[in-house]
Amino acid sequence: MRAPSLRIVRPIVLVLSIAALSQGATTAQDKAPDATPWIQEQLPDLRTLYEHLHRNPEISFREVETSARMARELTEAGFEATDHIGGLGVVGVLRNGEGPTLLFRADMDALPLGERTGLPYQSKIRTESPDGRVAGVMHACGHDVHMTNFVGTARYLSSHRDSWRGTLVFMAQPAEERSGGAQQMIDDGLFERFPRPDFALAMHVTHELPTGHVALRPGPAMANVESVDVTFHGRGGHGAAPHTTIDPLVIAARYVLDIQTIISRELTPTDPAVVTVGRIDGGTKHNIIDETCRLQITIRSFDLEVHEHIKEALVRKAEAQAMSAGAPEPELSFSEFTPVLYNDPDLHDEVRAAFVGSLGGSQVHTAEMVMTAEDFGRLGRAGVPSVMFRVGTIGTERWERLQSAGEQPAPLHSPLYYPEPNGSLTTALRATIAAVQHLLPPGR
């Protein structure tokens, strides 16, 4: 059996510190004030912030106004805020006596996707995407909820300093969707210029749970992901004389079918992996055989050996298809690698206990492993024990109606996805605040 590809190796001292934390945290958690009245009082203002962020999304590496807003919100909440970390990243620090350092991350970027929810605060922003196409822009992955929860949590913890002790590092990250922002912030001194965290938390919305519910799991939670660009070259000509050409669209069509066997015939069946062709771009008119055809592909797995095998197979099969057609050698490039998101098991247990204490055991679920990606995992690879949890965002009435009809809500990254703001924010804030109070109890 092949050993798992990802292991978070940390000093025994750190394991002992988390174990020691658990011995005193329960009492502190019992004494922590209930945040619910404060949340309900602040919800109208937070809802206004949420709608503003939803209306004004910015795509990866262009979060100029969003970054400035997060810096301003942290400053107004009493944090010492620093902007332009690794580009447009923002870091806020709040010291509150002796104790551990906890990092909480939110991501800021939106997707180049036209919104079709019909909400009164629907995004109408349009922009030119990195490949030159004009597209709508939408927070279809819920980063607007993430940021609003981030701001609300910062405000609460700053105004309730008697409920926790230690240091908070709040990280507003750009370019999560392009998998570049976290690494750029790390490279720009995230762990050297600011207090190095003893542990890190992040939340993510999900369409698979109703509001009031959360989910998390220990160990690998999200996959390795990498983008692949493939260009097949041929010889162009008239569609009426295909014998005088080398048609790259035919080569690409064969390739799309051929690479399906990488998963079904080259990998051990117990190794989960996905190869997805997301875009094919070739040709200009009905009767023209073009000279090139381009494909955009993603590959996903939980094992680095599997990941490297898929990459090798994509190259091998592309070269074979081109050679079979007598075409020039194809071009392949790999980019935007995102590592496995690994939830530290010890930290997971502590966070789960906090959620059960705040929300109730029936509201806390074990999340499934999924093939989506999250570059929050880079913090774990840098040696910081980390946990990402998921918050349900589908309003209870809508959830029950869909369940009764045997239907599912629109998923993340859909132009039709939308969270129920009040319920989503209430759940996220209760969970996040409870986790911080549990991990940073006063009177240690």
GROMACS .gro file of C-alpha atoms in nm:
model
  444
    1MET     CA    1   0.000   0.000   0.000
    2ARG     CA    2   0.133   0.340  -0.093
    3ALA     CA    3   0.177   0.578   0.202
    4PRO     CA    4  -0.048   0.887   0.196
    5SER     CA    5   0.120   1.171   0.013
    6LEU     CA    6   0.055   1.443   0.270
    7ARG     CA    7   0.153   1.443   0.633
    8ILE     CA    8   0.152   1.742   0.865
    9VAL     CA    9   0.463   1.693   1.076
   10ARG     CA   10   0.476   1.911   1.385
   11PRO     CA   11   0.676   1.912   1.709
   12ILE     CA   12   0.549   1.709   2.003
   13VAL     CA   13   0.534   2.035   2.198
   14LEU     CA   14   0.255   2.153   1.968
   15VAL     CA   15   0.058   1.832   2.014
   16LEU     CA   16   0.091   1.871   2.390
   17SER     CA   17  -0.021   2.235   2.372
   18ILE     CA   18  -0.342   2.140   2.193
   19ALA     CA   19  -0.399   1.856   2.440
   20ALA     CA   20  -0.341   2.093   2.732
   21LEU     CA   21  -0.577   2.343   2.574
   22SER     CA   22  -0.857   2.087   2.571
   23GLN     CA   23  -0.824   2.026   2.946
   24GLY     CA   24  -0.906   2.388   3.032
   25ALA     CA   25  -1.118   2.492   2.739
   26THR     CA   26  -1.445   2.332   2.843
   27THR     CA   27  -1.476   2.539   3.159
   28ALA     CA   28  -1.380   2.855   2.973
   29GLN     CA   29  -1.629   2.775   2.697
   30ASP     CA   30  -1.905   2.724   2.954
   31LYS     CA   31  -1.834   3.073   3.090
   32ALA     CA   32  -1.808   3.241   2.750
   33PRO     CA   33  -2.092   3.485   2.689
   34ASP     CA   34  -2.358   3.388   2.439
   35ALA     CA   35  -2.287   3.584   2.121
   36THR     CA   36  -2.638   3.538   1.979
   37PRO     CA   37  -2.793   3.861   2.118
   38TRP     CA   38  -2.500   4.066   1.985
   39ILE     CA   39  -2.527   3.894   1.646
   40GLN     CA   40  -2.898   3.968   1.617
   41GLU     CA   41  -2.839   4.331   1.712
   42GLN     CA   42  -2.557   4.372   1.457
   43LEU     CA   43  -2.718   4.168   1.181
   44PRO     CA   44  -2.885   4.459   0.994
   45ASP     CA   45  -2.552   4.639   0.960
   46LEU     CA   46  -2.370   4.320   0.862
   47ARG     CA   47  -2.645   4.244   0.610
   48THR     CA   48  -2.582   4.587   0.452
   49LEU     CA   49  -2.210   4.506   0.427
   50TYR     CA   50  -2.290   4.168   0.275
   51GLU     CA   51  -2.514   4.317   0.007
   52HIS     CA   52  -2.249   4.578  -0.077
   53LEU     CA   53  -1.986   4.307  -0.123
   54HIS     CA   54  -2.226   4.097  -0.328
   55ARG     CA   55  -2.308   4.387  -0.560
   56ASN     CA   56  -1.944   4.483  -0.611
   57PRO     CA   57  -1.742   4.167  -0.674
   58GLU     CA   58  -1.386   4.174  -0.808
   59ILE     CA   59  -1.205   3.886  -0.977
   60SER     CA   60  -0.874   3.733  -0.867
   61PHE     CA   61  -0.573   3.964  -0.840
   62ARG     CA   62  -0.799   4.267  -0.896
   63GLU     CA   63  -0.963   4.297  -0.553
   64VAL     CA   64  -0.853   4.660  -0.512
   65GLU     CA   65  -1.170   4.806  -0.358
   66THR     CA   66  -1.250   4.489  -0.165
   67SER     CA   67  -0.901   4.483  -0.013
   68ALA     CA   68  -0.927   4.848   0.090
   69ARG     CA   69  -1.267   4.779   0.250
   70MET     CA   70  -1.132   4.485   0.452
   71ALA     CA   71  -0.836   4.694   0.574
   72ARG     CA   72  -1.070   4.973   0.679
   73GLU     CA   73  -1.308   4.734   0.857
   74LEU     CA   74  -1.024   4.574   1.054
   75THR     CA   75  -0.885   4.912   1.153
   76GLU     CA   76  -1.226   5.034   1.267
   77ALA     CA   77  -1.267   4.712   1.468
   78GLY     CA   78  -0.949   4.792   1.661
   79PHE     CA   79  -0.702   4.571   1.476
   80GLU     CA   80  -0.359   4.688   1.362
   81ALA     CA   81  -0.412   4.644   0.987
   82THR     CA   82  -0.147   4.618   0.715
   83ASP     CA   83  -0.245   4.609   0.348
   84HIS     CA   84  -0.073   4.509   0.024
   85ILE     CA   85   0.070   4.186   0.166
   86GLY     CA   86   0.165   3.969  -0.131
   87GLY     CA   87  -0.020   4.209  -0.359
   88LEU     CA   88  -0.368   4.286  -0.229
   89GLY     CA   89  -0.366   4.081   0.091
   90VAL     CA   90  -0.458   4.235   0.425
   91VAL     CA   91  -0.344   4.127   0.773
   92GLY     CA   92  -0.496   4.255   1.097
   93VAL     CA   93  -0.342   4.186   1.438
   94LEU     CA   94  -0.516   4.218   1.775
   95ARG     CA   95  -0.318   4.139   2.091
   96ASN     CA   96  -0.507   4.060   2.409
   97GLY     CA   97  -0.265   3.934   2.673
   98GLU     CA   98  -0.071   3.611   2.703
   99GLY     CA   99  -0.197   3.311   2.511
  100PRO     CA  100  -0.180   3.128   2.177
  101THR     CA  101  -0.194   3.298   1.839
  102LEU     CA  102  -0.488   3.211   1.615
  103LEU     CA  103  -0.510   3.300   1.246
  104PHE     CA  104  -0.850   3.335   1.081
  105ARG     CA  105  -0.866   3.362   0.704
  106ALA     CA  106  -1.126   3.493   0.461
  107ASP     CA  107  -1.092   3.507   0.082
  108MET     CA  108  -1.198   3.809  -0.122
  109ASP     CA  109  -1.216   3.724  -0.493
  110ALA     CA  110  -1.518   3.651  -0.710
  111LEU     CA  111  -1.567   3.449  -1.028
  112PRO     CA  112  -1.595   3.564  -1.394
  113LEU     CA  113  -1.955   3.447  -1.411
  114GLY     CA  114  -2.273   3.637  -1.492
  115GLU     CA  115  -2.523   3.623  -1.206
  116ARG     CA  116  -2.880   3.504  -1.277
  117THR     CA  117  -3.030   3.487  -0.929
  118GLY     CA  118  -3.267   3.781  -0.979
  119LEU     CA  119  -3.189   3.910  -0.630
  120PRO     CA  120  -3.249   4.282  -0.569
  121TYR     CA  121  -2.877   4.314  -0.489
  122GLN     CA  122  -2.765   4.099  -0.784
  123SER     CA  123  -2.422   4.181  -0.926
  124LYS     CA  124  -2.428   4.366  -1.257
  125ILE     CA  125  -2.051   4.404  -1.279
  126ARG     CA  126  -1.881   4.300  -1.602
  127THR     CA  127  -1.509   4.274  -1.664
  128GLU     CA  128  -1.251   4.132  -1.899
  129SER     CA  129  -1.134   3.791  -1.777
  130PRO     CA  130  -0.765   3.690  -1.786
  131ASP     CA  131  -0.808   3.525  -2.128
  132GLY     CA  132  -0.955   3.841  -2.280
  133ARG     CA  133  -1.323   3.751  -2.273
  134VAL     CA  134  -1.579   3.994  -2.133
  135ALA     CA  135  -1.784   3.827  -1.862
  136GLY     CA  136  -2.004   3.903  -1.567
  137VAL     CA  137  -1.860   3.886  -1.217
  138MET     CA  138  -2.030   3.712  -0.926
  139HIS     CA  139  -1.961   3.589  -0.574
  140ALA     CA  140  -2.078   3.243  -0.677
  141CYS     CA  141  -1.849   3.076  -0.421
  142GLY     CA  142  -1.973   3.269  -0.121
  143HIS     CA  143  -1.666   3.479  -0.050
  144ASP     CA  144  -1.902   3.768   0.030
  145VAL     CA  145  -2.038   3.559   0.320
  146HIS     CA  146  -1.681   3.471   0.422
  147MET     CA  147  -1.579   3.837   0.437
  148THR     CA  148  -1.890   3.951   0.622
  149ASN     CA  149  -1.840   3.678   0.881
  150PHE     CA  150  -1.473   3.781   0.901
  151VAL     CA  151  -1.568   4.142   0.976
  152GLY     CA  152  -1.845   4.048   1.220
  153THR     CA  153  -1.615   3.811   1.410
  154ALA     CA  154  -1.344   4.079   1.427
  155ARG     CA  155  -1.593   4.330   1.566
  156TYR     CA  156  -1.725   4.089   1.828
  157LEU     CA  157  -1.387   3.970   1.953
  158SER     CA  158  -1.253   4.324   1.973
  159SER     CA  159  -1.553   4.439   2.177
  160HIS     CA  160  -1.559   4.128   2.401
  161ARG     CA  161  -1.195   4.094   2.497
  162ASP     CA  162  -1.284   3.943   2.834
  163SER     CA  163  -1.408   3.630   2.651
  164TRP     CA  164  -1.070   3.528   2.511
  165ARG     CA  165  -0.698   3.569   2.565
  166GLY     CA  166  -0.408   3.561   2.318
  167THR     CA  167  -0.335   3.711   1.976
  168LEU     CA  168  -0.558   3.720   1.669
  169VAL     CA  169  -0.420   3.740   1.315
  170PHE     CA  170  -0.698   3.808   1.065
  171MET     CA  171  -0.593   3.735   0.704
  172ALA     CA  172  -0.796   3.867   0.409
  173GLN     CA  173  -0.662   3.679   0.110
  174PRO     CA  174  -0.689   3.765  -0.260
  175ALA     CA  175  -0.695   3.522  -0.553
  176GLU     CA  176  -0.818   3.204  -0.387
  177GLU     CA  177  -1.002   3.106  -0.705
  178ARG     CA  178  -0.678   3.129  -0.902
  179SER     CA  179  -0.482   2.958  -0.622
  180GLY     CA  180  -0.218   3.227  -0.592
  181GLY     CA  181  -0.309   3.461  -0.309
  182ALA     CA  182  -0.217   3.248  -0.009
  183GLN     CA  183   0.129   3.162  -0.139
  184GLN     CA  184   0.199   3.522  -0.234
  185MET     CA  185   0.114   3.634   0.118
  186ILE     CA  186   0.336   3.361   0.265
  187ASP     CA  187   0.620   3.461   0.032
  188ASP     CA  188   0.577   3.824   0.137
  189GLY     CA  189   0.645   3.740   0.501
  190LEU     CA  190   0.307   3.640   0.645
  191PHE     CA  191   0.477   3.429   0.912
  192GLU     CA  192   0.778   3.657   0.964
  193ARG     CA  193   0.626   4.006   0.963
  194PHE     CA  194   0.331   3.908   1.181
  195PRO     CA  195   0.288   3.676   1.483
  196ARG     CA  196   0.326   3.316   1.367
  197PRO     CA  197  -0.001   3.133   1.442
  198ASP     CA  198  -0.024   2.826   1.662
  199PHE     CA  199  -0.329   2.725   1.461
  200ALA     CA  200  -0.544   2.858   1.176
  201LEU     CA  201  -0.916   2.849   1.097
  202ALA     CA  202  -1.125   2.926   0.792
  203MET     CA  203  -1.489   2.877   0.701
  204HIS     CA  204  -1.650   2.800   0.368
  205VAL     CA  205  -2.012   2.814   0.261
  206THR     CA  206  -2.185   2.504   0.129
  207HIS     CA  207  -2.507   2.451  -0.065
  208GLU     CA  208  -2.535   2.099   0.075
  209LEU     CA  209  -2.666   2.202   0.419
  210PRO     CA  210  -2.943   2.432   0.541
  211THR     CA  211  -2.867   2.731   0.758
  212GLY     CA  212  -2.804   2.648   1.122
  213HIS     CA  213  -2.584   2.351   1.032
  214VAL     CA  214  -2.205   2.315   1.001
  215ALA     CA  215  -1.977   2.033   0.886
  216LEU     CA  216  -1.608   1.946   0.916
  217ARG     CA  217  -1.383   1.642   0.894
  218PRO     CA  218  -1.035   1.548   1.013
  219GLY     CA  219  -0.753   1.469   0.770
  220PRO     CA  220  -0.768   1.526   0.392
  221ALA     CA  221  -1.077   1.730   0.310
  222MET     CA  222  -1.017   1.880  -0.036
  223ALA     CA  223  -0.804   1.764  -0.329
  224ASN     CA  224  -0.483   1.848  -0.510
  225VAL     CA  225  -0.581   2.048  -0.818
  226GLU     CA  226  -0.383   2.173  -1.117
  227SER     CA  227  -0.477   2.349  -1.441
  228VAL     CA  228  -0.351   2.220  -1.776
  229ASP     CA  229  -0.344   2.404  -2.108
  230VAL     CA  230  -0.302   2.192  -2.422
  231THR     CA  231  -0.250   2.326  -2.775
  232PHE     CA  232  -0.266   2.097  -3.078
  233HIS     CA  233  -0.115   2.226  -3.401
  234GLY     CA  234  -0.221   2.119  -3.749
  235ARG     CA  235  -0.229   2.250  -4.101
  236GLY     CA  236  -0.520   2.475  -4.193
  237GLY     CA  237  -0.718   2.480  -4.513
  238HIS     CA  238  -1.057   2.466  -4.682
  239GLY     CA  239  -1.326   2.249  -4.530
  240ALA     CA  240  -1.396   2.109  -4.879
  241ALA     CA  241  -1.043   1.972  -4.905
  242PRO     CA  242  -0.966   1.807  -4.571
  243HIS     CA  243  -0.709   1.579  -4.735
  244THR     CA  244  -0.480   1.880  -4.778
  245THR     CA  245  -0.494   1.964  -4.407
  246ILE     CA  246  -0.412   1.823  -4.065
  247ASP     CA  247  -0.722   1.894  -3.859
  248PRO     CA  248  -0.632   1.979  -3.496
  249LEU     CA  249  -0.999   1.964  -3.393
  250VAL     CA  250  -1.012   1.594  -3.482
  251ILE     CA  251  -0.690   1.537  -3.286
  252ALA     CA  252  -0.841   1.719  -2.988
  253ALA     CA  253  -1.164   1.517  -3.010
  254ARG     CA  254  -0.970   1.190  -3.001
  255TYR     CA  255  -0.761   1.321  -2.713
  256VAL     CA  256  -1.066   1.409  -2.502
  257LEU     CA  257  -1.187   1.050  -2.532
  258ASP     CA  258  -0.842   0.898  -2.487
  259ILE     CA  259  -0.763   1.072  -2.159
  260GLN     CA  260  -1.075   0.926  -1.995
  261THR     CA  261  -0.886   0.596  -1.975
  262ILE     CA  262  -0.622   0.750  -1.747
  263ILE     CA  263  -0.865   0.720  -1.457
  264SER     CA  264  -1.042   0.401  -1.563
  265ARG     CA  265  -0.743   0.195  -1.681
  266GLU     CA  266  -0.420   0.341  -1.544
  267LEU     CA  267  -0.497   0.413  -1.178
  268THR     CA  268  -0.577   0.182  -0.890
  269PRO     CA  269  -0.957   0.191  -0.850
  270THR     CA  270  -0.924   0.290  -0.484
  271ASP     CA  271  -0.728   0.607  -0.573
  272PRO     CA  272  -0.985   0.886  -0.631
  273ALA     CA  273  -0.900   1.119  -0.918
  274VAL     CA  274  -1.075   1.334  -1.179
  275VAL     CA  275  -0.971   1.469  -1.519
  276THR     CA  276  -1.207   1.735  -1.654
  277VAL     CA  277  -1.194   1.908  -1.992
  278GLY     CA  278  -1.350   2.246  -1.921
  279ARG     CA  279  -1.296   2.426  -2.251
  280ILE     CA  280  -1.220   2.353  -2.618
  281ASP     CA  281  -1.134   2.648  -2.840
  282GLY     CA  282  -1.075   2.598  -3.212
  283GLY     CA  283  -1.197   2.712  -3.551
  284THR     CA  284  -1.341   3.037  -3.682
  285LYS     CA  285  -1.605   2.941  -3.943
  286HIS     CA  286  -1.809   2.651  -4.079
  287ASN     CA  287  -1.588   2.580  -4.379
  288ILE     CA  288  -1.241   2.654  -4.240
  289ILE     CA  289  -1.009   2.396  -4.089
  290ASP     CA  290  -0.804   2.592  -3.840
  291GLU     CA  291  -0.434   2.554  -3.760
  292THR     CA  292  -0.472   2.516  -3.383
  293CYS     CA  293  -0.708   2.385  -3.119
  294ARG     CA  294  -0.670   2.463  -2.750
  295LEU     CA  295  -0.804   2.278  -2.448
  296GLN     CA  296  -0.822   2.371  -2.081
  297ILE     CA  297  -0.821   2.084  -1.835
  298THR     CA  298  -0.814   2.035  -1.458
  299ILE     CA  299  -0.674   1.733  -1.276
  300ARG     CA  300  -0.767   1.641  -0.919
  301SER     CA  301  -0.653   1.378  -0.671
  302PHE     CA  302  -0.566   1.323  -0.306
  303ASP     CA  303  -0.227   1.163  -0.370
  304LEU     CA  304   0.079   1.335  -0.517
  305GLU     CA  305   0.201   1.015  -0.690
  306VAL     CA  306  -0.138   0.983  -0.860
  307HIS     CA  307  -0.121   1.350  -0.952
  308GLU     CA  308   0.219   1.311  -1.119
  309HIS     CA  309   0.104   0.998  -1.304
  310ILE     CA  310  -0.193   1.187  -1.450
  311LYS     CA  311   0.034   1.470  -1.567
  312GLU     CA  312   0.271   1.226  -1.736
  313ALA     CA  313  -0.022   1.047  -1.903
  314LEU     CA  314  -0.168   1.374  -2.035
  315VAL     CA  315   0.163   1.454  -2.203
  316ARG     CA  316   0.211   1.101  -2.336
  317LYS     CA  317  -0.136   1.080  -2.487
  318ALA     CA  318  -0.118   1.428  -2.641
  319GLU     CA  319   0.210   1.344  -2.812
  320ALA     CA  320   0.069   1.010  -2.931
  321GLN     CA  321  -0.241   1.168  -3.085
  322ALA     CA  322  -0.036   1.432  -3.264
  323MET     CA  323   0.209   1.173  -3.393
  324SER     CA  324  -0.079   0.952  -3.513
  325ALA     CA  325  -0.209   1.241  -3.727
  326GLY     CA  326   0.131   1.345  -3.854
  327ALA     CA  327   0.092   1.678  -3.672
  328PRO     CA  328   0.360   1.890  -3.503
  329GLU     CA  329   0.437   1.824  -3.138
  330PRO     CA  330   0.167   1.963  -2.908
  331GLU     CA  331   0.229   2.216  -2.631
  332LEU     CA  332   0.127   2.149  -2.268
  333SER     CA  333   0.164   2.380  -1.970
  334PHE     CA  334   0.070   2.320  -1.606
  335SER     CA  335  -0.026   2.598  -1.364
  336GLU     CA  336  -0.225   2.702  -1.055
  337PHE     CA  337  -0.136   2.396  -0.847
  338THR     CA  338  -0.328   2.377  -0.520
  339PRO     CA  339  -0.225   2.125  -0.253
  340VAL     CA  340  -0.454   1.898  -0.052
  341LEU     CA  341  -0.647   2.075   0.223
  342TYR     CA  342  -0.558   1.878   0.536
  343ASN     CA  343  -0.753   1.938   0.857
  344ASP     CA  344  -0.534   1.873   1.161
  345PRO     CA  345  -0.709   1.593   1.358
  346ASP     CA  346  -0.631   1.731   1.705
  347LEU     CA  347  -0.745   2.081   1.614
  348HIS     CA  348  -1.049   1.935   1.440
  349ASP     CA  349  -1.159   1.769   1.764
  350GLU     CA  350  -1.131   2.096   1.957
  351VAL     CA  351  -1.322   2.296   1.696
  352ARG     CA  352  -1.591   2.030   1.673
  353ALA     CA  353  -1.635   2.040   2.051
  354ALA     CA  354  -1.681   2.417   2.034
  355PHE     CA  355  -1.947   2.381   1.763
  356VAL     CA  356  -2.138   2.117   1.958
  357GLY     CA  357  -2.132   2.343   2.263
  358SER     CA  358  -2.260   2.642   2.068
  359LEU     CA  359  -2.494   2.496   1.805
  360GLY     CA  360  -2.587   2.156   1.948
  361GLY     CA  361  -2.472   1.809   1.843
  362SER     CA  362  -2.752   1.757   1.590
  363GLN     CA  363  -2.637   2.064   1.395
  364VAL     CA  364  -2.275   1.948   1.357
  365HIS     CA  365  -2.200   1.699   1.079
  366THR     CA  366  -1.903   1.511   0.939
  367ALA     CA  367  -1.819   1.655   0.598
  368GLU     CA  368  -1.742   1.437   0.299
  369MET     CA  369  -1.409   1.450   0.117
  370VAL     CA  370  -1.459   1.655  -0.199
  371MET     CA  371  -1.260   1.709  -0.517
  372THR     CA  372  -1.281   2.086  -0.501
  373ALA     CA  373  -0.969   2.284  -0.411
  374GLU     CA  374  -0.879   2.541  -0.145
  375ASP     CA  375  -0.542   2.708  -0.113
  376PHE     CA  376  -0.601   2.756   0.259
  377GLY     CA  377  -0.422   2.419   0.263
  378ARG     CA  378  -0.095   2.603   0.199
  379LEU     CA  379  -0.095   2.719   0.560
  380GLY     CA  380  -0.098   2.356   0.672
  381ARG     CA  381   0.187   2.274   0.437
  382ALA     CA  382   0.380   2.562   0.598
  383GLY     CA  383   0.350   2.384   0.934
  384VAL     CA  384   0.047   2.557   1.086
  385PRO     CA  385  -0.220   2.314   1.215
  386SER     CA  386  -0.534   2.420   1.032
  387VAL     CA  387  -0.905   2.345   1.005
  388MET     CA  388  -1.160   2.463   0.751
  389PHE     CA  389  -1.526   2.410   0.837
  390ARG     CA  390  -1.836   2.443   0.620
  391VAL     CA  391  -2.149   2.645   0.694
  392GLY     CA  392  -2.492   2.570   0.549
  393THR     CA  393  -2.641   2.856   0.349
  394ILE     CA  394  -2.977   2.737   0.214
  395GLY     CA  395  -3.268   2.889   0.404
  396THR     CA  396  -3.472   2.634   0.598
  397GLU     CA  397  -3.797   2.690   0.408
  398ARG     CA  398  -3.623   2.668   0.070
  399TRP     CA  399  -3.432   2.358   0.184
  400GLU     CA  400  -3.749   2.179   0.295
  401ARG     CA  401  -3.933   2.276  -0.024
  402LEU     CA  402  -3.650   2.145  -0.243
  403GLN     CA  403  -3.619   1.826  -0.039
  404SER     CA  404  -3.992   1.761  -0.069
  405ALA     CA  405  -3.971   1.803  -0.447
  406GLY     CA  406  -3.664   1.579  -0.473
  407GLU     CA  407  -3.457   1.870  -0.601
  408GLN     CA  408  -3.121   2.016  -0.508
  409PRO     CA  409  -3.026   2.383  -0.462
  410ALA     CA  410  -2.802   2.544  -0.720
  411PRO     CA  411  -2.441   2.453  -0.636
  412LEU     CA  412  -2.145   2.680  -0.574
  413HIS     CA  413  -1.994   2.824  -0.893
  414SER     CA  414  -2.341   2.832  -1.049
  415PRO     CA  415  -2.492   3.161  -1.175
  416LEU     CA  416  -2.803   3.062  -0.978
  417TYR     CA  417  -2.641   2.999  -0.639
  418TYR     CA  418  -2.737   3.229  -0.354
  419PRO     CA  419  -2.717   3.196   0.024
  420GLU     CA  420  -2.985   3.311   0.267
  421PRO     CA  421  -2.784   3.596   0.422
  422ASN     CA  422  -2.930   3.628   0.773
  423GLY     CA  423  -2.931   3.258   0.853
  424SER     CA  424  -2.592   3.196   0.691
  425LEU     CA  425  -2.426   3.484   0.875
  426THR     CA  426  -2.584   3.393   1.208
  427THR     CA  427  -2.459   3.035   1.181
  428ALA     CA  428  -2.113   3.137   1.063
  429LEU     CA  429  -2.071   3.397   1.338
  430ARG     CA  430  -2.191   3.167   1.617
  431ALA     CA  431  -1.960   2.891   1.499
  432THR     CA  432  -1.654   3.109   1.442
  433ILE     CA  433  -1.684   3.302   1.767
  434ALA     CA  434  -1.737   2.982   1.964
  435ALA     CA  435  -1.428   2.822   1.807
  436VAL     CA  436  -1.208   3.122   1.889
  437GLN     CA  437  -1.333   3.141   2.248
  438HIS     CA  438  -1.273   2.769   2.287
  439LEU     CA  439  -0.919   2.783   2.148
  440LEU     CA  440  -0.822   3.106   2.326
  441PRO     CA  441  -0.994   3.076   2.665
  442PRO     CA  442  -0.933   3.344   2.927
  443GLY     CA  443  -0.793   3.250   3.266
  444ARG     CA  444  -0.570   2.980   3.117
   0.00000   0.00000   0.00000
